[in-house]
Amino acid sequence: MALAIIGSGFGRTGTMSTKMALQQLGFGPCHHMIEVIENPAQPAHWKAIAAGEKVVWAEVFDGYKSQVDWPGAAIWRETSVAFPDAKVLHTERPEDEWWNSFSVTIGKFFNRSTAMSLPPHIADIFQTMSGWFMKRASRSPNGWMR
């Protein structure tokens, strides 16, 4: 099964609602950050991607018809090449609204996750994502990380 929909919008832009809608419309299962946490096969793929290793995109998204949210949104260009028939779906919200939402949810979690007592596999996932997220964000042409 190849991806039919590739989401390029980051978290806090309606990605969970988009995931649920896509699944209802027949584009499920839909990959979302929650799959990285809940699917034991996922963390190894994303650790390799974050390390800059080559991956087989069909294996990363095996079993999924669509993808939205982080971390997939960070590699939408790569996946659009790997799945050339897929449509790219972009979600966004006004910058100040996004930042206000991000900074009290995802951003707050990343800032505090190292001090939290998390299950080891969850701590490992967020350590990988945190370093990769900050590296990708700092290269963002529009400087969306304040």
PDB file of C-alpha atoms in Angstrom:
ATOM      1  CA  MET A   1       0.000   0.000   0.000  1.00  0.00           C
ATOM      2  CA  ALA A   2       1.471   3.342  -1.053  1.00  0.00           C
ATOM      3  CA  LEU A   3       0.704   6.688   0.520  1.00  0.00           C
ATOM      4  CA  ALA A   4      -2.115   8.464  -1.316  1.00  0.00           C
ATOM      5  CA  ILE A   5      -2.051  11.624   0.843  1.00  0.00           C
ATOM      6  CA  ILE A   6       1.048  13.320   2.281  1.00  0.00           C
ATOM      7  CA  GLY A   7       0.480  15.987   4.939  1.00  0.00           C
ATOM      8  CA  SER A   8       2.940  18.858   5.039  1.00  0.00           C
ATOM      9  CA  GLY A   9       1.453  20.754   7.998  1.00  0.00           C
ATOM     10  CA  PHE A  10       3.009  20.570  11.457  1.00  0.00           C
ATOM     11  CA  GLY A  11       1.216  19.711  14.668  1.00  0.00           C
ATOM     12  CA  ARG A  12      -1.285  22.230  16.046  1.00  0.00           C
ATOM     13  CA  THR A  13      -2.615  22.938  12.541  1.00  0.00           C
ATOM     14  CA  GLY A  14      -5.593  20.589  12.743  1.00  0.00           C
ATOM     15  CA  THR A  15      -3.664  17.424  12.003  1.00  0.00           C
ATOM     16  CA  MET A  16      -5.622  15.157  14.365  1.00  0.00           C
ATOM     17  CA  SER A  17      -8.920  16.334  12.844  1.00  0.00           C
ATOM     18  CA  THR A  18      -7.406  15.855   9.388  1.00  0.00           C
ATOM     19  CA  LYS A  19      -6.247  12.344  10.343  1.00  0.00           C
ATOM     20  CA  MET A  20      -9.747  11.405  11.498  1.00  0.00           C
ATOM     21  CA  ALA A  21     -11.341  12.918   8.379  1.00  0.00           C
ATOM     22  CA  LEU A  22      -8.944  11.122   6.037  1.00  0.00           C
ATOM     23  CA  GLN A  23      -9.654   7.825   7.770  1.00  0.00           C
ATOM     24  CA  GLN A  24     -13.388   8.419   7.476  1.00  0.00           C
ATOM     25  CA  LEU A  25     -12.971   9.189   3.778  1.00  0.00           C
ATOM     26  CA  GLY A  26     -11.157   5.893   3.149  1.00  0.00           C
ATOM     27  CA  PHE A  27      -7.553   7.101   3.371  1.00  0.00           C
ATOM     28  CA  GLY A  28      -6.779   5.183   6.543  1.00  0.00           C
ATOM     29  CA  PRO A  29      -4.913   4.159   8.374  1.00  0.00           C
ATOM     30  CA  CYS A  30      -3.332   7.586   8.576  1.00  0.00           C
ATOM     31  CA  HIS A  31       0.174   8.034   9.996  1.00  0.00           C
ATOM     32  CA  HIS A  32       0.476  10.690  12.727  1.00  0.00           C
ATOM     33  CA  MET A  33       2.933  11.229  15.593  1.00  0.00           C
ATOM     34  CA  ILE A  34       0.731   9.011  17.729  1.00  0.00           C
ATOM     35  CA  GLU A  35       1.701   6.068  15.493  1.00  0.00           C
ATOM     36  CA  VAL A  36       5.373   6.681  16.229  1.00  0.00           C
ATOM     37  CA  ILE A  37       4.549   6.342  19.923  1.00  0.00           C
ATOM     38  CA  GLU A  38       2.110   3.414  19.666  1.00  0.00           C
ATOM     39  CA  ASN A  39       3.539   1.296  16.814  1.00  0.00           C
ATOM     40  CA  PRO A  40       6.692  -0.554  17.999  1.00  0.00           C
ATOM     41  CA  ALA A  41       8.080  -0.712  14.435  1.00  0.00           C
ATOM     42  CA  GLN A  42       8.042   3.072  13.972  1.00  0.00           C
ATOM     43  CA  PRO A  43      10.746   4.492  16.303  1.00  0.00           C
ATOM     44  CA  ALA A  44      13.600   2.685  14.535  1.00  0.00           C
ATOM     45  CA  HIS A  45      12.566   4.194  11.188  1.00  0.00           C
ATOM     46  CA  TRP A  46      12.487   7.719  12.592  1.00  0.00           C
ATOM     47  CA  LYS A  47      15.742   7.294  14.462  1.00  0.00           C
ATOM     48  CA  ALA A  48      17.364   6.324  11.142  1.00  0.00           C
ATOM     49  CA  ILE A  49      15.729   9.268   9.338  1.00  0.00           C
ATOM     50  CA  ALA A  50      16.843  11.697  12.062  1.00  0.00           C
ATOM     51  CA  ALA A  51      20.393  10.324  11.756  1.00  0.00           C
ATOM     52  CA  GLY A  52      20.350  11.019   8.018  1.00  0.00           C
ATOM     53  CA  GLU A  53      20.385   7.354   7.035  1.00  0.00           C
ATOM     54  CA  LYS A  54      18.731   6.159   3.846  1.00  0.00           C
ATOM     55  CA  VAL A  55      15.422   4.444   4.428  1.00  0.00           C
ATOM     56  CA  VAL A  56      12.949   2.588   2.278  1.00  0.00           C
ATOM     57  CA  TRP A  57       9.929   4.896   2.412  1.00  0.00           C
ATOM     58  CA  ALA A  58       7.518   2.071   1.592  1.00  0.00           C
ATOM     59  CA  GLU A  59       8.727   0.332   4.766  1.00  0.00           C
ATOM     60  CA  VAL A  60       8.456   3.473   6.910  1.00  0.00           C
ATOM     61  CA  PHE A  61       4.830   3.929   5.864  1.00  0.00           C
ATOM     62  CA  ASP A  62       3.947   0.250   5.456  1.00  0.00           C
ATOM     63  CA  GLY A  63       0.255  -0.217   6.168  1.00  0.00           C
ATOM     64  CA  TYR A  64      -0.627   3.486   5.928  1.00  0.00           C
ATOM     65  CA  LYS A  65      -2.621   5.158   3.154  1.00  0.00           C
ATOM     66  CA  SER A  66      -1.999   8.705   4.347  1.00  0.00           C
ATOM     67  CA  GLN A  67       0.289  10.728   6.608  1.00  0.00           C
ATOM     68  CA  VAL A  68      -0.219  13.968   8.526  1.00  0.00           C
ATOM     69  CA  ASP A  69       1.548  15.726  11.430  1.00  0.00           C
ATOM     70  CA  TRP A  70       5.098  15.489  12.660  1.00  0.00           C
ATOM     71  CA  PRO A  71       7.372  13.726  11.942  1.00  0.00           C
ATOM     72  CA  GLY A  72       6.079  12.984   8.441  1.00  0.00           C
ATOM     73  CA  ALA A  73       5.414  16.657   7.737  1.00  0.00           C
ATOM     74  CA  ALA A  74       9.141  17.342   8.063  1.00  0.00           C
ATOM     75  CA  ILE A  75       9.960  14.995   5.193  1.00  0.00           C
ATOM     76  CA  TRP A  76       7.027  15.677   2.864  1.00  0.00           C
ATOM     77  CA  ARG A  77       9.336  16.580  -0.016  1.00  0.00           C
ATOM     78  CA  GLU A  78      11.136  13.250   0.246  1.00  0.00           C
ATOM     79  CA  THR A  79       7.918  11.270   0.519  1.00  0.00           C
ATOM     80  CA  SER A  80       6.339  13.132  -2.402  1.00  0.00           C
ATOM     81  CA  VAL A  81       9.237  11.860  -4.538  1.00  0.00           C
ATOM     82  CA  ALA A  82       8.925   8.345  -3.101  1.00  0.00           C
ATOM     83  CA  PHE A  83       5.155   8.335  -3.655  1.00  0.00           C
ATOM     84  CA  PRO A  84       4.758  10.407  -6.834  1.00  0.00           C
ATOM     85  CA  ASP A  85       1.031   9.663  -7.220  1.00  0.00           C
ATOM     86  CA  ALA A  86       0.232  10.974  -3.744  1.00  0.00           C
ATOM     87  CA  LYS A  87      -1.430  14.349  -3.240  1.00  0.00           C
ATOM     88  CA  VAL A  88       0.175  16.789  -0.797  1.00  0.00           C
ATOM     89  CA  LEU A  89      -2.266  18.249   1.721  1.00  0.00           C
ATOM     90  CA  HIS A  90      -1.077  21.313   3.618  1.00  0.00           C
ATOM     91  CA  THR A  91      -2.643  22.468   6.886  1.00  0.00           C
ATOM     92  CA  GLU A  92      -1.729  25.712   8.614  1.00  0.00           C
ATOM     93  CA  ARG A  93      -3.008  28.375  10.946  1.00  0.00           C
ATOM     94  CA  PRO A  94      -2.028  31.997  11.565  1.00  0.00           C
ATOM     95  CA  GLU A  95       1.518  32.183  12.906  1.00  0.00           C
ATOM     96  CA  ASP A  96       0.694  33.807  16.263  1.00  0.00           C
ATOM     97  CA  GLU A  97      -2.144  31.353  16.909  1.00  0.00           C
ATOM     98  CA  TRP A  98       0.109  28.439  15.958  1.00  0.00           C
ATOM     99  CA  TRP A  99       2.935  29.627  18.200  1.00  0.00           C
ATOM    100  CA  ASN A 100       0.592  30.219  21.149  1.00  0.00           C
ATOM    101  CA  SER A 101      -0.812  26.712  20.780  1.00  0.00           C
ATOM    102  CA  PHE A 102       2.520  25.018  20.067  1.00  0.00           C
ATOM    103  CA  SER A 103       4.370  26.693  22.937  1.00  0.00           C
ATOM    104  CA  VAL A 104       1.893  25.490  25.595  1.00  0.00           C
ATOM    105  CA  THR A 105       1.545  21.939  24.228  1.00  0.00           C
ATOM    106  CA  ILE A 106       4.219  20.327  22.049  1.00  0.00           C
ATOM    107  CA  GLY A 107       6.899  22.933  22.777  1.00  0.00           C
ATOM    108  CA  LYS A 108       6.250  22.785  26.500  1.00  0.00           C
ATOM    109  CA  PHE A 109       6.501  18.997  26.456  1.00  0.00           C
ATOM    110  CA  PHE A 110       9.807  19.064  24.554  1.00  0.00           C
ATOM    111  CA  ASN A 111      11.206  21.678  26.945  1.00  0.00           C
ATOM    112  CA  ARG A 112      10.296  19.600  29.983  1.00  0.00           C
ATOM    113  CA  SER A 113      10.532  16.021  28.693  1.00  0.00           C
ATOM    114  CA  THR A 114      14.099  15.423  29.919  1.00  0.00           C
ATOM    115  CA  ALA A 115      13.033  16.175  33.505  1.00  0.00           C
ATOM    116  CA  MET A 116       9.955  13.941  33.286  1.00  0.00           C
ATOM    117  CA  SER A 117       9.833  10.306  34.305  1.00  0.00           C
ATOM    118  CA  LEU A 118       8.815   8.803  30.975  1.00  0.00           C
ATOM    119  CA  PRO A 119       8.794   5.156  29.934  1.00  0.00           C
ATOM    120  CA  PRO A 120      12.192   4.480  28.309  1.00  0.00           C
ATOM    121  CA  HIS A 121      10.832   3.939  24.792  1.00  0.00           C
ATOM    122  CA  ILE A 122       8.868   7.217  24.959  1.00  0.00           C
ATOM    123  CA  ALA A 123      11.894   9.124  26.313  1.00  0.00           C
ATOM    124  CA  ASP A 124      14.004   7.702  23.479  1.00  0.00           C
ATOM    125  CA  ILE A 125      11.451   8.736  20.843  1.00  0.00           C
ATOM    126  CA  PHE A 126      11.299  12.286  22.156  1.00  0.00           C
ATOM    127  CA  GLN A 127      15.059  12.572  22.492  1.00  0.00           C
ATOM    128  CA  THR A 128      15.369  11.599  18.822  1.00  0.00           C
ATOM    129  CA  MET A 129      12.577  13.918  17.749  1.00  0.00           C
ATOM    130  CA  SER A 130      13.792  16.833  19.860  1.00  0.00           C
ATOM    131  CA  GLY A 131      17.271  16.952  18.345  1.00  0.00           C
ATOM    132  CA  TRP A 132      15.985  16.393  14.826  1.00  0.00           C
ATOM    133  CA  PHE A 133      13.114  18.861  15.268  1.00  0.00           C
ATOM    134  CA  MET A 134      15.386  21.653  16.414  1.00  0.00           C
ATOM    135  CA  LYS A 135      17.899  20.970  13.628  1.00  0.00           C
ATOM    136  CA  ARG A 136      15.151  21.024  10.955  1.00  0.00           C
ATOM    137  CA  ALA A 137      13.493  24.084  12.496  1.00  0.00           C
ATOM    138  CA  SER A 138      16.687  26.104  12.607  1.00  0.00           C
ATOM    139  CA  ARG A 139      17.063  25.597   8.844  1.00  0.00           C
ATOM    140  CA  SER A 140      13.513  26.740   8.167  1.00  0.00           C
ATOM    141  CA  PRO A 141      13.536  29.587   5.638  1.00  0.00           C
ATOM    142  CA  ASN A 142      10.731  31.475   7.353  1.00  0.00           C
ATOM    143  CA  GLY A 143      12.195  31.121  10.837  1.00  0.00           C
ATOM    144  CA  TRP A 144       9.032  29.725  12.396  1.00  0.00           C
ATOM    145  CA  MET A 145      10.879  28.764  15.562  1.00  0.00           C
ATOM    146  CA  ARG A 146      11.125  31.815  17.788  1.00  0.00           C
TER     147      ARG A 146
END
